[in-house]
Amino acid sequence: MAEPKEIPLMEKIVSLCKRRGFIFQSSEIYGGINGFWDYGPLGAELKRNVKELWWNTMSRQRDDVVGLEATIIMSPQIWKASGHVDTFADMMRECPLTKKRVRADQVEPQGGTAYCFSGAEMQIDEFMDLLSEEILEAVKKGDAEEAKRKHELFKSLREKEKLESGRFDELDQQSQSFKEIAKFLSQVESPRAQAIASQLYQAIKEGWRKHYRTNEPVAVLLRSGEHPESARKKARQFYEALGYFVPKLEEDRTEPIQDSTDFHPESGVKLSPARPFNLMFKTYVGPVESEDNVAYLRPETAQAIFAQFKNVLDSSRVKVPFGIAQIGKAFRNEVTPRNYTFRSREFEQMELEFFIKPDEVVEAIAGHVATAAEAFGVPPSGGSGPAKAGTPNEPQPDWGWQAWHKYWVEERIKFYEGIGLPRTTLVEYWQKPEELAHYARATVDILFKFPFSKRDEKGELMGEELEGVAARSDFDLSQHERFSGKPMGVFDEELRAAWGELDDAKKSGLSKRYYDARLKYLTKTGVEQAKAEKEAKEDADGLAKGQYIPHVIEPSAGVERLILALLCNAYYEDTMPDEKGKPETRVVMKFHPRVAPIKVGVLPLLKNKPDLVKKALEVRDLLRPHMNVFYDDAGAIGRRYRRQDEAGTPFCVTIDFDTLGEKGPELKDTVTLRHRDDGRQDRVRIADLLSLLNERIG
Ligand code: GAP
């Protein structure tokens, strides 16, 4: 990977992506839309290759995985059952001044001096001046007749000298006249007029005395060098936004602050307490925008797989253990989309839900459950650190969830290696118990060392999540069974037969373990104790009849994150001699040939020599049915090579006069095959070209 991997490198990558048509900002001509990205001609090819490789590896090349393509909008019941309606939220804190939100866990610690204000008093005289100004503004703007009348009314109120600050009773007595003025101002198209109107309404409703002052505290953090007046200005703006016009501040105290995450990073104003903010995009199905018609854009593809589990099982010749794979769009209203495409609001997931037998069932059938250590020769949780090479075996009938989990972590890392992300760029991170999602027994995040990742104390990149491999137990199928009322269990003839062979002690031991697990799930999800015990007993009794709800291992990867990892990993700058032999800096995207958007560039040496062009077109047409070919006849050959280097094309084929046999019959129908990474050039026969390229592209 190129060195050094730091922010300037990210900028170079972002700029290359736009210049060469990998990634564009969505709706760019209208200023863009935060968190949404489009993929240009090269990006679209790269994405397609990645998805196809995932699909082939995870489904087509396996006997135990089948595919699914479900809709993006599904019954909202699915999201209630999955827990997304209630719990798919980020904890957010808000700046009370700017209303900007930040994720509670992403505020960088700051220090300085906090200026703390304990409240403010509205200055009635100044407020009345503002009111007068605003009415005069309205006179100037248009609706002159009405405005003039209101101004007269207001003047007469003031002339009677009844509106002095502190004489709240008299202000209260004028509420009818103020109501009239408030109504008028609320119709004027000016934010300030409307703010004053709402202030007036509030004062009329609550009584001026009550509304005159507030005890709402606010604190503003000043970093060194900032003037205290800027804290007061922000505090005044805060109280004005609450409706206390021209507020007189009650300044309490100053406080030294160190490493605090309580202040907004931009405004410096003390943040509100953390509150949950649901990340699902809401919409309405049908013409009526009512609560009954609410639907959500799916935040993950996984739930459709669980909801269609029975249909897939009944319509395909699959038996547990087996998996269902799906690739598709997912949407999350991320609060802070960041790091280019890393956290987007619209993205694609490649998810496999791999259904396995519960450990009790494995033990009943196979006699014992192999631990991950037995299955792989390594402990199930190797702790966090560089991805280690395990010794992945062929799946065995005695594998329990831990062995299957480890197996999928290994399979996924092998997949990444196979498309050009070396193990040294990946980190296998075992989530700590307190980090696990409510449904997970264990989760391994496969991290990639993105240039923007944090660094550890040794200065090493720590990596950011590329994929999560979660052991989700039987949570999802159980939830859908409870919410839909449709059975999600399977019948397993092997279990029924094996159960009959077990001795009583074994039967009751396994039943008890299964009962305990089911009871734990049912009570945790809020089922009342007596009902939970009854249902858990029925589930445990089901084992003897060969029935159980499968458990799930879920490798879940994001397409965009993988594309970004491939782009970061591929970016290199090096020097190569130009046509005249002078060293020249070039940018080269060293994509693995499997993912490269263009596999081969076909280049006639000169475009004004019909024989060369004819031959080059023949070569293009020979290769095109088998791979993505780019034909380029424009410019000097060295420049054309550089263009293909930037696009990440691993091979270029040049058709020259030798190809036409002009320098002797032995070179006739041979071409130059140029290798992107080291610039090496081989002479190869056109007849061998296809098989040679196919072999290298893999
Ligand atoms: N079904 C499990 C699930 O959705 P997740 O960890 O929330 O788990 C899985 O998401 C993967 O989807 C992540 O590892 C990441 O690659 C991708 N992903 C999640 N949120 C994303 C976002 N906002 N932008 C891009 N990719 C995202």
XYZ file of C-alpha atoms and ligand atoms in Angstrom:
725
model
C 0.000 0.000 0.000
C 1.209 3.511 -0.693
C 2.963 5.477 2.070
C 2.215 7.681 3.858
C -1.507 6.913 4.309
C -2.802 10.130 5.754
C -5.427 12.765 5.040
C -3.651 14.390 2.065
C -3.653 10.944 0.466
C -7.432 10.807 0.934
C -7.703 14.138 -0.842
C -5.683 12.804 -3.759
C -7.926 9.747 -3.946
C -11.110 11.849 -3.844
C -9.783 14.082 -6.583
C -8.729 11.124 -8.769
C -12.132 9.514 -8.285
C -13.866 12.580 -9.631
C -11.353 13.278 -12.414
C -11.380 9.709 -13.717
C -15.067 8.991 -13.197
C -15.076 6.602 -10.269
C -17.261 8.576 -7.866
C -19.238 11.823 -8.153
C -21.186 13.738 -5.570
C -24.886 13.059 -6.067
C -26.854 16.021 -7.512
C -23.615 17.972 -7.800
C -25.043 20.581 -10.176
C -27.452 21.593 -7.394
C -24.764 21.795 -4.735
C -24.860 18.086 -3.851
C -26.773 16.246 -1.166
C -24.907 15.173 1.917
C -24.332 11.442 2.313
C -25.271 10.423 -1.258
C -22.803 9.435 -3.987
C -22.986 8.406 -7.631
C -20.633 5.989 -9.333
C -19.272 7.080 -12.727
C -18.249 4.849 -15.633
C -15.205 3.328 -13.892
C -16.903 3.211 -10.478
C -19.936 1.430 -11.903
C -17.702 -1.285 -13.393
C -15.734 -1.635 -10.155
C -18.928 -1.976 -8.139
C -20.380 -4.508 -10.538
C -17.212 -6.620 -10.373
C -17.194 -6.572 -6.571
C -20.842 -7.598 -6.315
C -20.444 -10.320 -8.887
C -17.378 -11.742 -7.132
C -19.204 -11.719 -3.800
C -22.258 -13.380 -5.327
C -20.190 -16.057 -7.065
C -18.095 -16.816 -3.993
C -20.907 -16.741 -1.468
C -23.674 -18.360 -3.471
C -23.023 -19.784 -6.936
C -19.887 -21.650 -6.016
C -21.465 -23.248 -2.937
C -24.060 -25.982 -2.654
C -25.281 -24.666 0.673
C -26.237 -21.080 -0.224
C -29.113 -19.791 -2.357
C -30.047 -16.248 -3.324
C -32.856 -13.784 -2.745
C -33.816 -10.411 -4.141
C -36.435 -8.717 -2.007
C -38.083 -5.302 -2.102
C -36.694 -2.241 -0.392
C -40.021 -1.280 1.149
C -41.614 -4.021 3.219
C -44.328 -4.315 5.801
C -43.510 -1.987 8.716
C -44.230 -4.967 10.991
C -40.862 -6.363 9.893
C -39.085 -3.398 11.489
C -41.144 -3.674 14.635
C -40.222 -7.351 14.952
C -36.546 -6.741 14.206
C -36.333 -4.034 16.847
C -35.446 -1.274 14.375
C -38.530 0.850 15.137
C -37.694 0.926 18.838
C -33.948 0.646 18.996
C -32.289 1.537 15.679
C -31.157 4.892 16.912
C -28.026 6.875 17.518
C -27.715 8.775 20.768
C -27.583 12.415 19.742
C -26.846 15.672 21.501
C -28.006 19.012 20.194
C -26.522 22.491 20.297
C -29.380 24.513 21.799
C -28.304 27.555 19.802
C -27.692 26.272 16.269
C -29.829 23.119 16.637
C -27.001 21.156 15.011
C -26.789 17.591 16.268
C -23.743 15.484 16.961
C -23.451 11.823 17.804
C -22.934 11.569 21.550
C -20.015 9.176 21.077
C -18.260 11.305 18.473
C -17.603 14.577 20.291
C -13.879 15.256 20.534
C -12.728 16.329 24.026
C -12.105 20.078 24.332
C -10.734 22.484 26.911
C -10.957 26.192 27.738
C -13.106 28.389 29.959
C -16.855 27.907 30.197
C -18.961 31.052 30.688
C -22.073 29.963 32.524
C -25.273 32.018 32.467
C -28.116 31.131 34.764
C -30.902 32.988 32.962
C -31.926 36.226 31.311
C -34.452 38.987 31.567
C -36.318 40.377 28.590
C -35.973 44.122 28.296
C -39.525 45.214 27.694
C -38.740 48.723 26.422
C -36.357 47.377 23.802
C -38.842 44.702 22.884
C -41.493 47.350 22.322
C -39.054 49.247 20.092
C -38.499 46.095 18.059
C -42.214 45.603 17.774
C -42.639 49.131 16.501
C -39.773 48.683 13.993
C -41.271 45.483 12.700
C -44.676 47.057 12.119
C -42.999 49.944 10.272
C -41.117 47.399 8.130
C -44.442 45.841 7.204
C -45.778 49.275 6.263
C -42.852 49.686 3.873
C -43.211 46.189 2.449
C -46.728 46.274 1.201
C -49.906 45.648 3.080
C -49.840 49.311 3.976
C -53.425 49.901 5.083
C -53.543 47.144 7.609
C -50.016 47.829 8.828
C -50.738 51.491 9.324
C -53.775 50.660 11.389
C -51.667 48.330 13.536
C -48.997 50.943 13.954
C -51.577 53.521 15.073
C -52.928 51.044 17.556
C -49.464 50.363 18.886
C -48.598 54.078 19.110
C -51.750 54.776 21.062
C -50.833 51.949 23.475
C -47.402 53.451 24.039
C -48.631 57.026 24.239
C -50.834 56.114 27.095
C -47.529 55.309 28.799
C -48.857 52.035 29.870
C -46.086 49.948 28.488
C -43.275 50.694 30.836
C -41.180 47.802 31.897
C -42.228 46.348 35.162
C -45.898 47.373 34.875
C -46.982 43.898 34.017
C -50.620 44.238 35.092
C -51.176 47.006 32.600
C -49.456 45.040 29.888
C -51.756 42.140 30.670
C -54.807 44.374 30.372
C -53.837 45.240 26.805
C -53.794 41.615 25.715
C -56.641 42.087 23.196
C -54.736 44.808 21.344
C -51.502 42.804 21.418
C -53.318 39.768 20.118
C -54.455 41.812 17.128
C -50.891 42.984 16.487
C -49.515 39.447 16.935
C -52.028 38.091 14.430
C -51.020 40.708 11.914
C -47.265 40.102 12.377
C -47.610 36.346 12.126
C -48.921 36.855 8.581
C -45.992 39.018 7.483
C -43.350 37.120 5.514
C -40.413 37.843 7.767
C -38.820 35.434 10.245
C -38.287 38.210 12.786
C -41.882 39.427 12.547
C -43.042 35.874 13.091
C -40.677 35.372 16.041
C -41.994 38.560 17.635
C -45.548 37.406 16.990
C -44.953 34.090 18.705
C -43.301 35.935 21.604
C -46.365 38.132 21.918
C -48.712 35.155 21.894
C -46.627 33.513 24.560
C -46.657 36.600 26.745
C -50.414 36.943 26.337
C -50.943 33.281 27.174
C -48.630 33.057 30.152
C -48.883 36.615 31.421
C -46.137 39.166 30.940
C -44.738 38.816 34.453
C -44.150 35.119 34.035
C -42.780 35.523 30.598
C -40.469 38.367 31.457
C -37.557 36.289 32.694
C -36.182 32.781 32.320
C -34.017 30.620 34.539
C -32.896 28.455 31.649
C -29.108 28.069 31.993
C -26.649 28.089 29.112
C -22.872 27.724 29.035
C -20.437 28.638 26.288
C -16.911 27.273 26.041
C -14.239 29.719 24.956
C -10.935 28.386 23.714
C -7.802 30.323 24.580
C -7.612 33.676 22.812
C -11.390 34.081 22.348
C -12.959 37.208 23.826
C -15.549 36.805 26.630
C -17.891 39.063 24.668
C -18.297 36.265 22.099
C -19.676 34.005 24.867
C -22.144 36.727 25.870
C -23.162 37.230 22.264
C -23.933 33.529 21.886
C -25.808 33.471 25.190
C -27.910 36.454 24.067
C -28.665 34.701 20.765
C -29.692 31.632 22.737
C -32.155 33.587 24.895
C -33.444 35.538 21.896
C -34.181 32.240 20.185
C -36.203 31.301 23.256
C -38.143 34.518 22.765
C -36.432 36.821 25.284
C -35.825 39.817 23.099
C -32.804 41.965 23.889
C -32.065 39.812 26.931
C -30.204 41.082 29.952
C -27.933 38.208 30.927
C -27.488 36.790 34.338
C -23.882 35.785 34.279
C -23.081 33.355 36.992
C -19.525 32.195 36.880
C -16.657 30.949 34.778
C -15.298 27.446 35.013
C -12.027 25.953 33.720
C -12.741 23.018 31.416
C -10.459 20.131 30.438
C -11.097 17.240 28.051
C -14.843 17.768 28.068
C -17.189 16.252 25.496
C -20.083 18.440 26.663
C -19.685 21.344 24.235
C -20.571 21.592 20.552
C -17.333 21.452 18.541
C -18.357 24.406 16.330
C -20.507 26.732 18.449
C -18.910 25.944 21.841
C -22.387 25.942 23.409
C -23.101 23.275 26.031
C -24.905 20.338 24.446
C -28.320 19.012 25.419
C -28.462 15.582 27.138
C -28.194 12.614 24.728
C -31.466 11.529 23.121
C -32.166 8.664 20.690
C -32.643 9.568 17.013
C -34.063 6.844 14.750
C -32.021 6.317 11.602
C -34.714 4.855 9.345
C -36.047 6.896 6.431
C -39.823 7.101 6.677
C -42.247 7.303 3.802
C -45.954 6.660 3.114
C -47.417 3.929 0.963
C -50.422 5.077 -1.084
C -51.933 8.514 -1.445
C -52.801 9.168 2.195
C -50.043 10.435 4.463
C -51.333 8.941 7.696
C -49.691 6.943 10.486
C -51.453 3.822 9.166
C -49.585 4.136 5.884
C -46.084 4.698 7.253
C -43.379 2.520 5.730
C -39.601 2.568 5.944
C -36.778 2.282 3.430
C -34.940 -0.812 4.623
C -31.929 -0.053 6.821
C -30.476 -3.528 6.146
C -31.165 -6.283 3.648
C -31.044 -9.002 6.312
C -34.634 -8.791 7.538
C -36.120 -9.724 4.166
C -34.117 -12.929 4.321
C -35.599 -13.807 7.711
C -39.110 -12.886 6.569
C -38.765 -15.124 3.474
C -36.940 -17.919 5.286
C -39.858 -20.351 5.133
C -40.638 -19.675 1.489
C -37.011 -20.280 0.510
C -36.825 -23.423 2.635
C -40.045 -24.823 1.187
C -39.206 -23.999 -2.427
C -35.529 -25.061 -2.612
C -33.772 -28.313 -1.875
C -31.896 -26.901 1.090
C -31.453 -28.258 4.602
C -29.968 -26.647 7.699
C -27.082 -25.741 7.670
C -27.637 -23.499 4.649
C -27.545 -19.842 3.794
C -29.521 -17.205 1.919
C -27.544 -14.444 0.229
C -28.772 -11.062 -0.867
C -27.242 -7.913 -2.350
C -29.214 -4.707 -2.323
C -29.705 -1.114 -1.336
C -30.021 -0.049 2.276
C -30.794 3.400 3.645
C -29.871 5.034 6.936
C -30.429 8.635 7.830
C -26.939 8.866 9.284
C -26.528 11.940 11.423
C -22.981 12.611 10.383
C -22.165 11.116 6.988
C -18.383 11.310 6.845
C -15.096 10.125 5.449
C -16.168 10.370 1.812
C -18.384 7.364 1.032
C -17.534 5.490 4.242
C -20.703 6.512 6.080
C -23.358 7.209 3.457
C -27.102 7.567 3.714
C -27.777 5.299 0.737
C -25.528 2.294 0.242
C -25.534 -1.354 -0.741
C -25.107 -4.377 1.456
C -23.969 -7.882 0.619
C -25.434 -10.063 3.341
C -25.504 -13.758 4.008
C -27.748 -15.248 6.660
C -26.335 -18.691 7.284
C -28.758 -20.878 9.252
C -27.277 -23.485 11.561
C -28.530 -26.018 14.080
C -28.599 -24.923 17.718
C -25.775 -26.495 19.750
C -28.247 -28.799 21.563
C -29.334 -30.224 18.199
C -25.732 -30.669 17.027
C -24.969 -32.526 20.260
C -28.016 -34.768 19.926
C -27.045 -35.733 16.370
C -23.214 -35.734 16.439
C -22.659 -36.697 20.054
C -20.687 -33.573 20.908
C -20.129 -29.971 19.811
C -16.699 -29.089 18.459
C -15.395 -25.832 19.813
C -13.740 -23.346 17.478
C -10.420 -24.355 18.979
C -11.049 -28.004 18.081
C -12.297 -27.079 14.631
C -9.540 -24.607 13.746
C -6.748 -25.130 16.192
C -7.114 -21.533 17.408
C -9.184 -20.041 20.236
C -12.625 -18.742 19.171
C -11.793 -15.239 20.165
C -8.241 -14.389 19.280
C -8.654 -10.891 20.741
C -8.175 -7.861 18.565
C -5.176 -7.520 16.327
C -4.005 -8.210 12.822
C -6.137 -10.803 11.078
C -4.552 -14.191 11.815
C -4.458 -17.085 9.440
C -6.600 -19.867 10.850
C -6.712 -23.386 9.510
C -10.161 -23.411 7.992
C -11.493 -26.895 7.613
C -14.369 -28.203 5.623
C -17.569 -27.761 7.648
C -18.248 -30.727 9.920
C -21.490 -32.121 11.376
C -20.252 -31.483 14.934
C -19.707 -27.755 14.388
C -21.598 -25.546 16.835
C -22.152 -21.824 16.472
C -18.648 -20.880 17.576
C -16.976 -23.025 14.927
C -19.331 -21.758 12.224
C -18.719 -18.190 13.325
C -14.955 -18.604 13.108
C -15.354 -20.377 9.762
C -17.197 -17.406 8.253
C -14.707 -14.907 9.612
C -11.975 -16.900 7.886
C -13.940 -17.279 4.646
C -14.533 -13.555 4.499
C -10.895 -12.672 5.118
C -9.897 -15.138 2.385
C -12.371 -13.394 0.068
C -10.732 -10.035 0.721
C -7.290 -11.477 0.136
C -8.534 -12.959 -3.130
C -9.488 -9.528 -4.448
C -6.271 -7.851 -3.474
C -6.607 -6.681 0.141
C -3.674 -8.282 1.942
C -4.205 -9.640 5.465
C -1.833 -6.977 6.769
C -4.356 -4.285 5.787
C -7.142 -6.008 7.741
C -7.850 -6.290 11.458
C -10.039 -8.926 13.092
C -11.773 -7.091 15.935
C -13.795 -9.114 18.437
C -16.475 -6.885 19.904
C -16.444 -6.587 23.673
C -19.581 -7.862 25.472
C -20.755 -4.285 26.132
C -20.430 -3.430 22.420
C -22.585 -6.289 21.152
C -25.965 -5.564 19.531
C -28.949 -6.833 21.512
C -29.313 -9.877 19.225
C -25.654 -10.890 19.023
C -23.793 -13.604 20.936
C -20.497 -12.608 19.344
C -19.491 -10.262 16.543
C -16.227 -9.942 14.702
C -15.714 -6.718 12.816
C -13.339 -7.048 9.914
C -11.604 -3.675 9.800
C -9.633 -2.175 6.943
C -6.821 0.249 7.666
C -8.365 3.243 5.892
C -6.097 6.318 5.735
C -8.558 8.174 7.976
C -8.602 5.474 10.683
C -7.413 6.421 14.157
C -3.877 5.434 15.111
C -2.833 3.491 18.196
C -0.133 4.586 20.608
C 2.530 3.100 18.295
C 1.204 5.199 15.413
C -0.310 2.185 13.610
C -3.620 2.594 11.776
C -6.307 0.842 13.798
C -8.789 0.337 10.973
C -12.501 1.002 10.458
C -15.300 -1.503 9.913
C -15.512 -3.089 6.502
C -17.769 -5.954 7.465
C -19.388 -7.436 10.555
C -19.676 -11.184 11.111
C -22.315 -11.670 13.794
C -23.601 -14.750 15.583
C -27.258 -13.708 15.905
C -28.583 -16.829 17.695
C -32.253 -17.597 16.874
C -33.300 -14.044 17.723
C -34.512 -12.921 14.289
C -36.532 -15.965 13.300
C -38.040 -16.087 16.792
C -39.056 -12.448 16.609
C -40.737 -12.930 13.226
C -42.507 -16.021 14.537
C -43.887 -14.027 17.481
C -44.843 -10.937 15.483
C -46.310 -12.694 12.428
C -47.815 -15.670 14.242
C -46.319 -17.904 11.505
C -44.063 -20.809 12.564
C -40.417 -20.277 11.671
C -39.092 -23.594 12.955
C -37.812 -26.462 10.822
C -38.398 -30.182 10.988
C -35.181 -32.203 10.997
C -35.561 -35.927 10.376
C -31.980 -36.547 11.475
C -32.704 -34.967 14.868
C -35.914 -36.945 15.333
C -34.095 -40.197 14.617
C -31.088 -39.304 16.778
C -33.283 -38.217 19.702
C -34.827 -41.656 19.897
C -31.346 -43.149 20.408
C -30.375 -40.887 23.341
C -30.516 -42.056 26.946
C -32.845 -40.268 29.340
C -30.131 -38.308 31.100
C -28.891 -36.896 27.790
C -32.416 -36.088 26.639
C -33.260 -34.226 29.797
C -29.887 -32.424 29.843
C -30.304 -31.172 26.276
C -33.988 -30.316 26.806
C -33.103 -28.320 29.890
C -30.398 -26.357 28.059
C -32.719 -25.616 25.150
C -35.527 -24.670 27.543
C -33.224 -22.263 29.419
C -32.054 -20.612 26.208
C -35.608 -20.177 24.904
C -36.836 -18.877 28.272
C -34.001 -16.354 28.370
C -34.896 -15.080 24.895
C -38.641 -14.911 25.654
C -38.312 -13.073 28.975
C -35.662 -10.713 27.569
C -38.055 -9.688 24.803
C -40.785 -8.878 27.298
C -42.953 -12.025 27.268
C -44.671 -12.375 30.608
C -43.020 -15.051 32.849
C -45.793 -17.684 32.955
C -46.391 -17.453 29.206
C -42.645 -17.543 28.529
C -42.243 -20.696 30.633
C -45.100 -22.389 28.796
C -43.717 -21.494 25.372
C -40.143 -22.460 26.309
C -41.453 -25.854 27.482
C -43.260 -26.370 24.161
C -40.087 -25.446 22.282
C -38.003 -27.876 24.367
C -40.593 -30.636 23.821
C -40.322 -29.925 20.083
C -36.729 -31.233 20.030
C -37.973 -34.799 20.504
C -40.184 -34.345 17.419
C -37.242 -33.038 15.369
C -38.272 -29.388 15.581
C -36.238 -26.288 16.341
C -35.681 -22.694 15.287
C -32.346 -22.377 13.447
C -29.598 -20.067 14.660
C -27.841 -17.657 12.333
C -24.328 -16.551 11.479
C -24.371 -13.339 9.460
C -21.458 -11.995 7.425
C -22.639 -8.515 6.410
C -20.522 -6.324 4.156
C -21.024 -2.900 2.601
C -20.305 -2.498 -1.117
C -19.275 1.155 -0.855
C -16.917 0.518 2.052
C -15.262 -2.256 0.080
C -14.959 -0.020 -2.986
C -13.357 2.655 -0.818
C -10.961 0.110 0.689
C -10.022 -1.107 -2.801
C -9.452 2.469 -3.994
C -7.287 3.326 -0.964
C -5.346 0.096 -1.256
C -4.790 0.517 -5.003
C -3.555 4.107 -5.034
C 0.145 4.379 -5.793
C 2.437 7.059 -7.064
C 5.725 6.001 -8.628
C 8.172 7.082 -11.269
C 8.485 5.543 -14.698
C 10.478 6.648 -17.707
C 8.413 8.587 -20.246
C 8.776 8.069 -24.030
C 12.081 9.904 -24.062
C 13.365 7.912 -21.104
C 12.961 10.803 -18.637
C 11.615 9.751 -15.202
C 8.006 10.830 -14.792
C 5.690 10.580 -11.769
C 2.643 8.523 -12.508
C -0.482 7.657 -10.558
C -1.335 4.015 -10.831
C -4.334 2.225 -9.374
C -3.038 -1.249 -8.612
C -6.386 -3.026 -8.535
C -6.378 -6.796 -8.461
C -7.215 -7.854 -12.053
C -10.400 -9.516 -10.723
C -11.900 -6.195 -9.640
C -10.249 -3.821 -12.134
C -12.972 -1.876 -13.993
C -11.223 -2.326 -17.341
C -9.286 -5.538 -17.822
C -7.408 -4.632 -20.960
C -6.717 -1.561 -23.068
C -6.397 -2.201 -26.803
C -4.218 0.421 -28.471
C -3.248 0.709 -32.153
C 0.154 2.396 -32.302
C -1.144 4.998 -34.754
C -4.707 5.872 -35.574
C -4.057 7.072 -39.099
C -2.788 3.696 -40.375
C -5.831 1.740 -41.538
C -4.067 -1.638 -41.336
C -3.084 -1.056 -37.701
C -6.598 0.130 -36.825
C -8.208 -2.848 -38.581
C -6.022 -5.302 -36.670
C -6.594 -3.507 -33.366
C -10.359 -3.644 -33.864
C -10.071 -7.370 -34.584
C -8.202 -7.835 -31.264
C -10.820 -5.742 -29.444
C -13.638 -7.843 -30.880
C -11.803 -11.059 -29.994
C -11.512 -10.066 -26.324
C -14.706 -8.071 -25.800
C -17.152 -10.958 -25.328
C -14.991 -12.201 -22.443
C -13.930 -9.101 -20.530
C -14.297 -5.337 -20.321
C -12.042 -3.897 -23.034
C -11.226 -0.243 -23.624
C -10.199 0.757 -27.138
C -8.074 3.886 -27.241
C -6.399 5.361 -30.296
C -6.019 8.980 -29.141
C -2.630 10.520 -28.314
C 0.917 9.311 -27.845
C 1.198 5.693 -26.717
C 2.911 6.648 -23.413
C 0.047 9.011 -22.561
C -2.438 6.260 -23.321
C -0.595 3.913 -20.963
C -0.728 6.567 -18.203
C -4.467 6.973 -18.710
C -4.967 3.237 -18.293
C -2.653 3.207 -15.241
C -4.882 5.773 -13.555
C -7.952 3.733 -14.409
C -6.253 0.681 -12.900
C -6.255 -1.364 -16.137
C -3.860 -4.265 -15.485
C -2.957 -4.959 -19.125
C -2.582 -3.028 -22.362
C -2.251 -4.638 -25.763
C -0.461 -2.574 -28.414
C -0.835 -3.338 -32.092
C 2.225 -2.094 -34.006
C 3.953 -2.600 -37.321
C 5.481 -5.875 -36.092
C 1.922 -7.150 -35.668
C 1.410 -6.567 -39.373
C 4.569 -8.563 -40.115
C 6.423 -5.561 -41.496
C 9.642 -6.488 -39.680
C 9.540 -10.129 -40.553
C 7.087 -13.002 -40.619
C 8.097 -14.331 -37.170
C 6.449 -11.359 -35.405
C 3.339 -11.297 -37.590
C 0.145 -11.505 -35.524
C 1.948 -10.862 -32.276
C 1.248 -7.886 -30.006
C 2.910 -6.117 -27.085
C 1.352 -7.028 -23.765
C 2.176 -4.282 -21.283
C 1.863 -4.898 -17.533
C 0.525 -2.001 -15.470
C 2.429 -2.465 -12.220
C 6.007 -2.661 -13.470
C 5.612 -1.457 -17.057
C 7.053 -4.769 -18.326
C 6.295 -5.566 -21.981
C 6.036 -9.081 -23.463
C 5.546 -10.095 -27.064
C 2.637 -12.535 -27.331
C 0.724 -14.198 -30.132
C -2.807 -12.905 -30.725
C -3.897 -16.534 -30.776
C -2.668 -16.936 -27.155
C -3.964 -13.616 -25.902
C -7.395 -14.633 -24.652
C -6.277 -17.644 -22.644
C -3.312 -15.747 -21.256
C -5.468 -12.850 -20.078
C -8.203 -15.095 -18.724
C -5.616 -16.932 -16.672
C -4.248 -13.707 -15.165
C -7.626 -12.107 -14.561
C -8.787 -15.228 -12.759
N -27.515 -6.832 9.082
C -26.453 -6.383 9.910
C -26.047 -5.021 9.642
O -26.668 -4.294 8.878
P -24.202 -3.251 10.208
O -22.890 -3.419 10.923
O -25.101 -2.169 10.642
O -24.913 -4.669 10.303
C -23.208 -4.043 7.950
O -23.908 -3.071 8.660
C -22.247 -3.401 6.972
O -22.955 -2.466 6.141
C -21.136 -2.577 7.622
O -20.049 -3.388 8.005
C -20.766 -1.641 6.497
O -19.892 -2.269 5.580
C -22.100 -1.398 5.812
N -22.678 -0.120 6.275
C -23.428 0.073 7.365
N -23.778 1.372 7.464
C -23.235 1.998 6.401
C -23.241 3.346 5.924
N -23.907 4.298 6.557
N -22.578 3.646 4.794
C -21.912 2.677 4.123
N -21.881 1.391 4.516
C -22.527 1.053 5.636
